[in-house]
PDB file of N, CA and C in Angstrom:
ATOM      1  N   MET Z 173     291.033 104.456  26.248  1.00 64.00           N
ATOM      2  CA  MET Z 173     290.922 103.979  27.605  1.00 64.00           C
ATOM      3  C   MET Z 173     292.161 103.135  27.915  1.00 64.00           C
ATOM      4  N   SER Z 174     292.774 103.402  29.028  1.00 80.00           N
ATOM      5  CA  SER Z 174     293.987 102.683  29.399  1.00 80.00           C
ATOM      6  C   SER Z 174     293.647 101.268  29.867  1.00 80.00           C
ATOM      7  N   SER Z 175     294.671 100.442  29.956  1.00 84.00           N
ATOM      8  CA  SER Z 175     294.456  99.055  30.376  1.00 84.00           C
ATOM      9  C   SER Z 175     293.967  98.986  31.823  1.00 84.00           C
ATOM     10  N   GLU Z 176     294.407  99.937  32.644  1.00 88.00           N
ATOM     11  CA  GLU Z 176     293.938  99.962  34.037  1.00 88.00           C
ATOM     12  C   GLU Z 176     292.448 100.284  34.096  1.00 88.00           C
ATOM     13  N   GLY Z 177     292.022 101.203  33.237  1.00 90.00           N
ATOM     14  CA  GLY Z 177     290.607 101.555  33.185  1.00 90.00           C
ATOM     15  C   GLY Z 177     289.747 100.386  32.722  1.00 90.00           C
ATOM     16  N   VAL Z 178     290.260  99.638  31.744  1.00 90.00           N
ATOM     17  CA  VAL Z 178     289.528  98.477  31.246  1.00 90.00           C
ATOM     18  C   VAL Z 178     289.427  97.412  32.330  1.00 90.00           C
ATOM     19  N   LEU Z 179     290.531  97.165  33.024  1.00 91.00           N
ATOM     20  CA  LEU Z 179     290.524  96.172  34.094  1.00 91.00           C
ATOM     21  C   LEU Z 179     289.567  96.570  35.212  1.00 91.00           C
ATOM     22  N   LYS Z 180     289.547  97.851  35.545  1.00 94.00           N
ATOM     23  CA  LYS Z 180     288.643  98.327  36.594  1.00 94.00           C
ATOM     24  C   LYS Z 180     287.191  98.174  36.154  1.00 94.00           C
ATOM     25  N   GLU Z 181     286.908  98.452  34.882  1.00 94.00           N
ATOM     26  CA  GLU Z 181     285.553  98.305  34.354  1.00 94.00           C
ATOM     27  C   GLU Z 181     285.121  96.834  34.358  1.00 94.00           C
ATOM     28  N   ILE Z 182     286.011  95.934  33.977  1.00 91.00           N
ATOM     29  CA  ILE Z 182     285.699  94.498  33.996  1.00 91.00           C
ATOM     30  C   ILE Z 182     285.453  94.041  35.425  1.00 91.00           C
ATOM     31  N   GLN Z 183     286.250  94.536  36.364  1.00 94.00           N
ATOM     32  CA  GLN Z 183     286.069  94.176  37.768  1.00 94.00           C
ATOM     33  C   GLN Z 183     284.716  94.678  38.283  1.00 94.00           C
ATOM     34  N   THR Z 184     284.330  95.880  37.890  1.00 94.00           N
ATOM     35  CA  THR Z 184     283.042  96.434  38.310  1.00 94.00           C
ATOM     36  C   THR Z 184     281.887  95.604  37.750  1.00 94.00           C
ATOM     37  N   ILE Z 185     281.986  95.236  36.494  1.00 90.00           N
ATOM     38  CA  ILE Z 185     280.940  94.409  35.872  1.00 90.00           C
ATOM     39  C   ILE Z 185     280.865  93.051  36.554  1.00 90.00           C
ATOM     40  N   GLY Z 186     282.025  92.467  36.866  1.00 89.00           N
ATOM     41  CA  GLY Z 186     282.049  91.186  37.561  1.00 89.00           C
ATOM     42  C   GLY Z 186     281.419  91.258  38.947  1.00 89.00           C
ATOM     43  N   GLU Z 187     281.690  92.336  39.647  1.00 94.00           N
ATOM     44  CA  GLU Z 187     281.093  92.504  40.983  1.00 94.00           C
ATOM     45  C   GLU Z 187     279.575  92.650  40.891  1.00 94.00           C
ATOM     46  N   LYS Z 188     279.102  93.410  39.909  1.00 91.00           N
ATOM     47  CA  LYS Z 188     277.651  93.554  39.713  1.00 91.00           C
ATOM     48  C   LYS Z 188     277.018  92.217  39.360  1.00 91.00           C
ATOM     49  N   PHE Z 189     277.699  91.439  38.535  1.00 86.00           N
ATOM     50  CA  PHE Z 189     277.192  90.129  38.146  1.00 86.00           C
ATOM     51  C   PHE Z 189     277.107  89.195  39.354  1.00 86.00           C
ATOM     52  N   LEU Z 190     278.137  89.193  40.194  1.00 89.00           N
ATOM     53  CA  LEU Z 190     278.114  88.355  41.392  1.00 89.00           C
ATOM     54  C   LEU Z 190     277.019  88.791  42.361  1.00 89.00           C
ATOM     55  N   LEU Z 191     276.833  90.093  42.498  1.00 91.00           N
ATOM     56  CA  LEU Z 191     275.761  90.602  43.353  1.00 91.00           C
ATOM     57  C   LEU Z 191     274.401  90.166  42.831  1.00 91.00           C
ATOM     58  N   LYS Z 192     274.233  90.210  41.511  1.00 85.00           N
ATOM     59  CA  LYS Z 192     272.968  89.780  40.899  1.00 85.00           C
ATOM     60  C   LYS Z 192     272.753  88.281  41.133  1.00 85.00           C
ATOM     61  N   LEU Z 193     273.818  87.486  41.030  1.00 86.00           N
ATOM     62  CA  LEU Z 193     273.694  86.046  41.288  1.00 86.00           C
ATOM     63  C   LEU Z 193     273.341  85.759  42.739  1.00 86.00           C
ATOM     64  N   GLN Z 194     273.874  86.549  43.658  1.00 90.00           N
ATOM     65  CA  GLN Z 194     273.564  86.342  45.066  1.00 90.00           C
ATOM     66  C   GLN Z 194     272.105  86.675  45.377  1.00 90.00           C
ATOM     67  N   LYS Z 195     271.545  87.663  44.687  1.00 88.00           N
ATOM     68  CA  LYS Z 195     270.152  88.050  44.914  1.00 88.00           C
ATOM     69  C   LYS Z 195     269.162  87.197  44.134  1.00 88.00           C
ATOM     70  N   LEU Z 196     269.648  86.378  43.222  1.00 85.00           N
ATOM     71  CA  LEU Z 196     268.761  85.631  42.327  1.00 85.00           C
ATOM     72  C   LEU Z 196     267.831  84.651  43.043  1.00 85.00           C
ATOM     73  N   PRO Z 197     268.268  83.899  44.070  1.00 86.00           N
ATOM     74  CA  PRO Z 197     267.327  82.974  44.721  1.00 86.00           C
ATOM     75  C   PRO Z 197     266.130  83.671  45.372  1.00 86.00           C
ATOM     76  N   LYS Z 198     266.277  84.928  45.754  1.00 89.00           N
ATOM     77  CA  LYS Z 198     265.187  85.658  46.405  1.00 89.00           C
ATOM     78  C   LYS Z 198     264.358  86.469  45.404  1.00 89.00           C
ATOM     79  N   ALA Z 199     264.719  86.429  44.136  1.00 87.00           N
ATOM     80  CA  ALA Z 199     264.082  87.277  43.128  1.00 87.00           C
ATOM     81  C   ALA Z 199     262.735  86.711  42.676  1.00 87.00           C
ATOM     82  N   ASP Z 200     261.981  87.571  41.990  1.00 91.00           N
ATOM     83  CA  ASP Z 200     260.708  87.155  41.403  1.00 91.00           C
ATOM     84  C   ASP Z 200     260.968  86.194  40.252  1.00 91.00           C
ATOM     85  N   PRO Z 201     260.000  85.335  39.942  1.00 91.00           N
ATOM     86  CA  PRO Z 201     260.174  84.419  38.804  1.00 91.00           C
ATOM     87  C   PRO Z 201     260.408  85.145  37.480  1.00 91.00           C
ATOM     88  N   VAL Z 202     259.776  86.295  37.307  1.00 92.00           N
ATOM     89  CA  VAL Z 202     259.971  87.058  36.067  1.00 92.00           C
ATOM     90  C   VAL Z 202     261.419  87.541  35.956  1.00 92.00           C
ATOM     91  N   GLU Z 203     261.981  87.972  37.064  1.00 89.00           N
ATOM     92  CA  GLU Z 203     263.365  88.437  37.054  1.00 89.00           C
ATOM     93  C   GLU Z 203     264.327  87.279  36.796  1.00 89.00           C
ATOM     94  N   ILE Z 204     264.038  86.118  37.331  1.00 89.00           N
ATOM     95  CA  ILE Z 204     264.877  84.942  37.105  1.00 89.00           C
ATOM     96  C   ILE Z 204     264.851  84.559  35.630  1.00 89.00           C
ATOM     97  N   VAL Z 205     263.662  84.543  35.044  1.00 92.00           N
ATOM     98  CA  VAL Z 205     263.534  84.177  33.628  1.00 92.00           C
ATOM     99  C   VAL Z 205     264.235  85.201  32.746  1.00 92.00           C
ATOM    100  N   SER Z 206     264.062  86.476  33.039  1.00 90.00           N
ATOM    101  CA  SER Z 206     264.714  87.504  32.224  1.00 90.00           C
ATOM    102  C   SER Z 206     266.233  87.421  32.338  1.00 90.00           C
ATOM    103  N   PHE Z 207     266.741  87.131  33.525  1.00 87.00           N
ATOM    104  CA  PHE Z 207     268.180  86.971  33.705  1.00 87.00           C
ATOM    105  C   PHE Z 207     268.689  85.784  32.896  1.00 87.00           C
ATOM    106  N   CYS Z 208     267.942  84.688  32.898  1.00 90.00           N
ATOM    107  CA  CYS Z 208     268.344  83.503  32.129  1.00 90.00           C
ATOM    108  C   CYS Z 208     268.314  83.771  30.630  1.00 90.00           C
ATOM    109  N   VAL Z 209     267.324  84.533  30.179  1.00 94.00           N
ATOM    110  CA  VAL Z 209     267.237  84.859  28.750  1.00 94.00           C
ATOM    111  C   VAL Z 209     268.428  85.715  28.325  1.00 94.00           C
ATOM    112  N   VAL Z 210     268.770  86.714  29.130  1.00 90.00           N
ATOM    113  CA  VAL Z 210     269.917  87.562  28.806  1.00 90.00           C
ATOM    114  C   VAL Z 210     271.202  86.741  28.816  1.00 90.00           C
ATOM    115  N   LEU Z 211     271.359  85.883  29.794  1.00 89.00           N
ATOM    116  CA  LEU Z 211     272.538  85.027  29.876  1.00 89.00           C
ATOM    117  C   LEU Z 211     272.623  84.084  28.673  1.00 89.00           C
ATOM    118  N   LEU Z 212     271.500  83.509  28.287  1.00 95.00           N
ATOM    119  CA  LEU Z 212     271.458  82.627  27.117  1.00 95.00           C
ATOM    120  C   LEU Z 212     271.820  83.387  25.846  1.00 95.00           C
ATOM    121  N   PHE Z 213     271.341  84.620  25.718  1.00 95.00           N
ATOM    122  CA  PHE Z 213     271.676  85.444  24.555  1.00 95.00           C
ATOM    123  C   PHE Z 213     273.174  85.703  24.479  1.00 95.00           C
ATOM    124  N   ILE Z 214     273.779  86.058  25.593  1.00 91.00           N
ATOM    125  CA  ILE Z 214     275.215  86.341  25.620  1.00 91.00           C
ATOM    126  C   ILE Z 214     276.018  85.095  25.250  1.00 91.00           C
ATOM    127  N   VAL Z 215     275.651  83.963  25.816  1.00 93.00           N
ATOM    128  CA  VAL Z 215     276.358  82.712  25.511  1.00 93.00           C
ATOM    129  C   VAL Z 215     276.200  82.358  24.040  1.00 93.00           C
ATOM    130  N   THR Z 216     274.999  82.537  23.486  1.00 96.00           N
ATOM    131  CA  THR Z 216     274.767  82.227  22.076  1.00 96.00           C
ATOM    132  C   THR Z 216     275.619  83.104  21.170  1.00 96.00           C
ATOM    133  N   VAL Z 217     275.693  84.375  21.460  1.00 95.00           N
ATOM    134  CA  VAL Z 217     276.512  85.277  20.650  1.00 95.00           C
ATOM    135  C   VAL Z 217     277.987  84.879  20.713  1.00 95.00           C
ATOM    136  N   LEU Z 218     278.470  84.546  21.889  1.00 92.00           N
ATOM    137  CA  LEU Z 218     279.868  84.142  22.022  1.00 92.00           C
ATOM    138  C   LEU Z 218     280.164  82.851  21.260  1.00 92.00           C
ATOM    139  N   VAL Z 219     279.257  81.879  21.356  1.00 94.00           N
ATOM    140  CA  VAL Z 219     279.460  80.615  20.637  1.00 94.00           C
ATOM    141  C   VAL Z 219     279.439  80.844  19.132  1.00 94.00           C
ATOM    142  N   LEU Z 220     278.512  81.657  18.643  1.00 94.00           N
ATOM    143  CA  LEU Z 220     278.458  81.943  17.207  1.00 94.00           C
ATOM    144  C   LEU Z 220     279.703  82.682  16.733  1.00 94.00           C
ATOM    145  N   MET Z 221     280.239  83.580  17.554  1.00 92.00           N
ATOM    146  CA  MET Z 221     281.474  84.278  17.187  1.00 92.00           C
ATOM    147  C   MET Z 221     282.651  83.300  17.115  1.00 92.00           C
ATOM    148  N   ILE Z 222     282.720  82.378  18.050  1.00 91.00           N
ATOM    149  CA  ILE Z 222     283.799  81.390  18.041  1.00 91.00           C
ATOM    150  C   ILE Z 222     283.689  80.505  16.802  1.00 91.00           C
ATOM    151  N   ILE Z 223     282.475  80.071  16.471  1.00 90.00           N
ATOM    152  CA  ILE Z 223     282.279  79.236  15.278  1.00 90.00           C
ATOM    153  C   ILE Z 223     282.662  80.009  14.022  1.00 90.00           C
ATOM    154  N   ALA Z 224     282.217  81.265  13.907  1.00 87.00           N
ATOM    155  CA  ALA Z 224     282.526  82.067  12.721  1.00 87.00           C
ATOM    156  C   ALA Z 224     284.032  82.301  12.581  1.00 87.00           C
ATOM    157  N   CYS Z 225     284.691  82.610  13.680  1.00 85.00           N
ATOM    158  CA  CYS Z 225     286.136  82.850  13.625  1.00 85.00           C
ATOM    159  C   CYS Z 225     286.902  81.578  13.285  1.00 85.00           C
ATOM    160  N   SER Z 226     286.476  80.457  13.833  1.00 84.00           N
ATOM    161  CA  SER Z 226     287.190  79.214  13.548  1.00 84.00           C
ATOM    162  C   SER Z 226     286.974  78.780  12.109  1.00 84.00           C
ATOM    163  N   CYS Z 227     285.773  78.976  11.565  1.00 81.00           N
ATOM    164  CA  CYS Z 227     285.525  78.629  10.157  1.00 81.00           C
ATOM    165  C   CYS Z 227     286.327  79.530   9.235  1.00 81.00           C
ATOM    166  N   CYS Z 228     286.365  80.805   9.546  1.00 78.00           N
ATOM    167  CA  CYS Z 228     287.115  81.753   8.719  1.00 78.00           C
ATOM    168  C   CYS Z 228     288.603  81.432   8.767  1.00 78.00           C
ATOM    169  N   CYS Z 229     289.116  81.185   9.936  1.00 75.00           N
ATOM    170  CA  CYS Z 229     290.530  80.884  10.098  1.00 75.00           C
ATOM    171  C   CYS Z 229     290.878  79.572   9.408  1.00 75.00           C
ATOM    172  N   TYR Z 230     290.008  78.593   9.511  1.00 69.00           N
ATOM    173  CA  TYR Z 230     290.267  77.296   8.886  1.00 69.00           C
ATOM    174  C   TYR Z 230     290.300  77.423   7.374  1.00 69.00           C
ATOM    175  N   SER Z 231     289.401  78.218   6.795  1.00 68.00           N
ATOM    176  CA  SER Z 231     289.361  78.335   5.343  1.00 68.00           C
ATOM    177  C   SER Z 231     290.537  79.156   4.821  1.00 68.00           C
ATOM    178  N   CYS Z 232     291.047  80.086   5.603  1.00 70.00           N
ATOM    179  CA  CYS Z 232     292.170  80.911   5.152  1.00 70.00           C
ATOM    180  C   CYS Z 232     293.519  80.235   5.388  1.00 70.00           C
ATOM    181  N   CYS Z 233     293.666  79.610   6.529  1.00 67.00           N
ATOM    182  CA  CYS Z 233     294.998  79.188   6.966  1.00 67.00           C
ATOM    183  C   CYS Z 233     295.196  77.683   7.023  1.00 67.00           C
ATOM    184  N   SER Z 234     294.184  76.893   6.796  1.00 60.00           N
ATOM    185  CA  SER Z 234     294.246  75.454   7.039  1.00 60.00           C
ATOM    186  C   SER Z 234     294.574  75.215   8.501  1.00 60.00           C
ATOM    187  N   CYS Z 235     294.824  74.013   8.862  1.00 57.00           N
ATOM    188  CA  CYS Z 235     295.105  73.725  10.265  1.00 57.00           C
ATOM    189  C   CYS Z 235     296.572  73.911  10.615  1.00 57.00           C
ATOM    190  N   ASP Z 236     297.474  73.762   9.633  1.00 56.00           N
ATOM    191  CA  ASP Z 236     298.902  73.821   9.937  1.00 56.00           C
ATOM    192  C   ASP Z 236     299.488  75.224   9.842  1.00 56.00           C
ATOM    193  N   GLY Z 237     298.662  76.206   9.549  1.00 56.00           N
ATOM    194  CA  GLY Z 237     299.134  77.582   9.508  1.00 56.00           C
ATOM    195  C   GLY Z 237     299.565  78.047   8.135  1.00 56.00           C
ATOM    196  N   HIS Z 238     299.655  77.139   7.154  1.00 58.00           N
ATOM    197  CA  HIS Z 238     300.030  77.528   5.801  1.00 58.00           C
ATOM    198  C   HIS Z 238     298.771  77.767   4.980  1.00 58.00           C
ATOM    199  N   PRO Z 239     298.760  78.808   4.172  1.00 55.00           N
ATOM    200  CA  PRO Z 239     297.575  79.064   3.357  1.00 55.00           C
ATOM    201  C   PRO Z 239     297.350  77.933   2.356  1.00 55.00           C
ATOM    202  N   ASP Z 240     296.120  77.654   2.098  1.00 53.00           N
ATOM    203  CA  ASP Z 240     295.761  76.602   1.151  1.00 53.00           C
ATOM    204  C   ASP Z 240     295.568  77.245  -0.216  1.00 53.00           C
ATOM    205  N   HIS Z 241     296.565  77.091  -1.088  1.00 55.00           N
ATOM    206  CA  HIS Z 241     296.514  77.738  -2.391  1.00 55.00           C
ATOM    207  C   HIS Z 241     295.566  77.018  -3.345  1.00 55.00           C
ATOM    208  N   ARG Z 242     295.210  75.778  -3.069  1.00 54.00           N
ATOM    209  CA  ARG Z 242     294.302  75.045  -3.947  1.00 54.00           C
ATOM    210  C   ARG Z 242     292.893  75.593  -3.885  1.00 54.00           C
ATOM    211  N   ARG Z 243     292.540  76.329  -2.869  1.00 55.00           N
ATOM    212  CA  ARG Z 243     291.182  76.820  -2.700  1.00 55.00           C
ATOM    213  C   ARG Z 243     290.940  78.120  -3.477  1.00 55.00           C
ATOM    214  N   ARG Z 244     291.996  78.673  -4.086  1.00 55.00           N
ATOM    215  CA  ARG Z 244     291.828  79.900  -4.851  1.00 55.00           C
ATOM    216  C   ARG Z 244     290.939  79.651  -6.059  1.00 55.00           C
ATOM    217  N   LYS Z 245     290.147  80.642  -6.402  1.00 60.00           N
ATOM    218  CA  LYS Z 245     289.272  80.496  -7.556  1.00 60.00           C
ATOM    219  C   LYS Z 245     290.092  80.578  -8.832  1.00 60.00           C
ATOM    220  N   ILE Z 246     289.779  79.711  -9.755  1.00 62.00           N
ATOM    221  CA  ILE Z 246     290.450  79.700 -11.048  1.00 62.00           C
ATOM    222  C   ILE Z 246     289.551  80.433 -12.029  1.00 62.00           C
ATOM    223  N   GLN Z 247     290.145  81.401 -12.733  1.00 64.00           N
ATOM    224  CA  GLN Z 247     289.350  82.149 -13.691  1.00 64.00           C
ATOM    225  C   GLN Z 247     289.206  81.337 -14.970  1.00 64.00           C
ATOM    226  N   ASP Z 248     288.004  81.311 -15.487  1.00 68.00           N
ATOM    227  CA  ASP Z 248     287.749  80.612 -16.745  1.00 68.00           C
ATOM    228  C   ASP Z 248     288.186  81.483 -17.903  1.00 68.00           C
ATOM    229  N   ARG Z 249     288.825  80.845 -18.869  1.00 71.00           N
ATOM    230  CA  ARG Z 249     289.210  81.565 -20.080  1.00 71.00           C
ATOM    231  C   ARG Z 249     288.118  81.347 -21.123  1.00 71.00           C
ATOM    232  N   PRO Z 250     287.871  82.325 -21.945  1.00 71.00           N
ATOM    233  CA  PRO Z 250     286.852  82.130 -22.980  1.00 71.00           C
ATOM    234  C   PRO Z 250     287.268  81.036 -23.948  1.00 71.00           C
ATOM    235  N   ALA Z 251     286.312  80.265 -24.367  1.00 71.00           N
ATOM    236  CA  ALA Z 251     286.602  79.159 -25.280  1.00 71.00           C
ATOM    237  C   ALA Z 251     286.957  79.708 -26.664  1.00 71.00           C
ATOM    238  N   ALA Z 252     288.012  79.135 -27.235  1.00 69.00           N
ATOM    239  CA  ALA Z 252     288.438  79.563 -28.574  1.00 69.00           C
ATOM    240  C   ALA Z 252     287.547  78.900 -29.606  1.00 69.00           C
ATOM    241  N   ARG Z 253     287.168  79.638 -30.636  1.00 64.00           N
ATOM    242  CA  ARG Z 253     286.315  79.087 -31.686  1.00 64.00           C
ATOM    243  C   ARG Z 253     287.050  78.861 -32.922  1.00 64.00           C
TER     244      ARG Z 253
END
Protein backbone atom coordinates (compact mmCIF):
# COMPACT_ATOMS: atom_id res chain seq x y z
CA MET A 1 0.00 0.00 0.00
CA SER A 2 1.43 3.36 -0.98
CA SER A 3 1.85 6.24 1.44
CA GLU A 4 -1.01 8.10 -0.25
CA GLY A 5 -3.29 5.12 0.31
CA VAL A 6 -2.30 4.94 3.97
CA LEU A 7 -2.91 8.66 4.45
CA LYS A 8 -6.30 8.40 2.77
CA GLU A 9 -7.23 5.43 4.99
CA ILE A 10 -6.17 7.32 8.15
CA GLN A 11 -8.20 10.32 7.00
CA THR A 12 -11.26 8.11 6.42
CA ILE A 13 -10.93 6.54 9.87
CA GLY A 14 -10.55 9.99 11.42
CA GLU A 15 -13.67 11.26 9.68
CA LYS A 16 -15.66 8.23 10.88
CA PHE A 17 -14.38 8.78 14.40
CA LEU A 18 -15.39 12.46 14.36
CA LEU A 19 -18.82 11.56 13.00
CA LYS A 20 -19.23 9.01 15.80
CA LEU A 21 -18.23 11.64 18.38
CA GLN A 22 -20.76 14.09 16.97
CA LYS A 23 -23.56 11.51 17.24
CA LEU A 24 -22.53 10.37 20.72
CA PRO A 25 -24.61 12.86 22.79
CA LYS A 26 -27.79 11.62 21.07
CA ALA A 27 -26.87 7.93 21.34
CA ASP A 28 -28.31 5.25 23.61
CA PRO A 29 -26.57 4.66 26.94
CA VAL A 30 -25.50 1.20 25.78
CA GLU A 31 -23.81 2.68 22.71
CA ILE A 32 -22.05 5.31 24.83
CA VAL A 33 -20.73 2.66 27.23
CA SER A 34 -19.58 0.39 24.41
CA PHE A 35 -17.80 3.29 22.72
CA CYS A 36 -16.03 4.14 25.99
CA VAL A 37 -15.00 0.52 26.51
CA VAL A 38 -13.52 0.30 23.01
CA LEU A 39 -11.74 3.62 23.48
CA LEU A 40 -10.37 2.49 26.86
CA PHE A 41 -9.12 -0.76 25.29
CA ILE A 42 -7.29 1.11 22.53
CA VAL A 43 -5.68 3.52 24.98
CA THR A 44 -4.63 0.64 27.26
CA VAL A 45 -2.99 -1.24 24.40
CA LEU A 46 -1.10 1.87 23.28
CA VAL A 47 0.12 2.63 26.81
CA LEU A 48 1.27 -0.97 27.32
CA MET A 49 3.12 -0.90 23.99
CA ILE A 50 4.88 2.33 24.96
CA ILE A 51 5.88 0.87 28.35
CA ALA A 52 7.14 -2.37 26.75
CA CYS A 53 9.15 -0.53 24.10
CA SER A 54 10.68 1.88 26.60
CA CYS A 55 11.66 -0.95 28.97
CA CYS A 56 13.18 -2.95 26.13
CA CYS A 57 15.05 0.04 24.77
CA TYR A 58 16.29 1.02 28.22
CA SER A 59 17.64 -2.46 28.96
CA CYS A 60 19.39 -2.73 25.58
CA CYS A 61 20.71 0.77 25.05
CA SER A 62 20.80 2.52 28.44
CA CYS A 63 19.75 6.13 28.39
CA ASP A 64 22.80 7.56 26.62
CA GLY A 65 22.54 5.31 23.57
CA HIS A 66 25.55 3.13 24.40
CA PRO A 67 24.95 -0.54 25.11
CA ASP A 68 25.43 -1.58 28.70
CA HIS A 69 28.01 -4.36 28.57
CA ARG A 70 27.82 -4.99 32.33
CA ARG A 71 24.35 -6.49 31.96
CA ARG A 72 25.61 -9.39 29.83
CA LYS A 73 25.27 -12.78 31.44
CA ILE A 74 28.50 -14.28 32.67
CA GLN A 75 28.87 -17.98 32.06
CA ASP A 76 29.87 -20.03 35.07
CA ARG A 77 32.89 -22.24 34.68
CA PRO A 78 32.82 -25.66 36.29
CA ALA A 79 34.64 -25.78 39.59
CA ALA A 80 38.02 -27.50 39.46
CA ARG A 81 38.46 -30.40 41.87
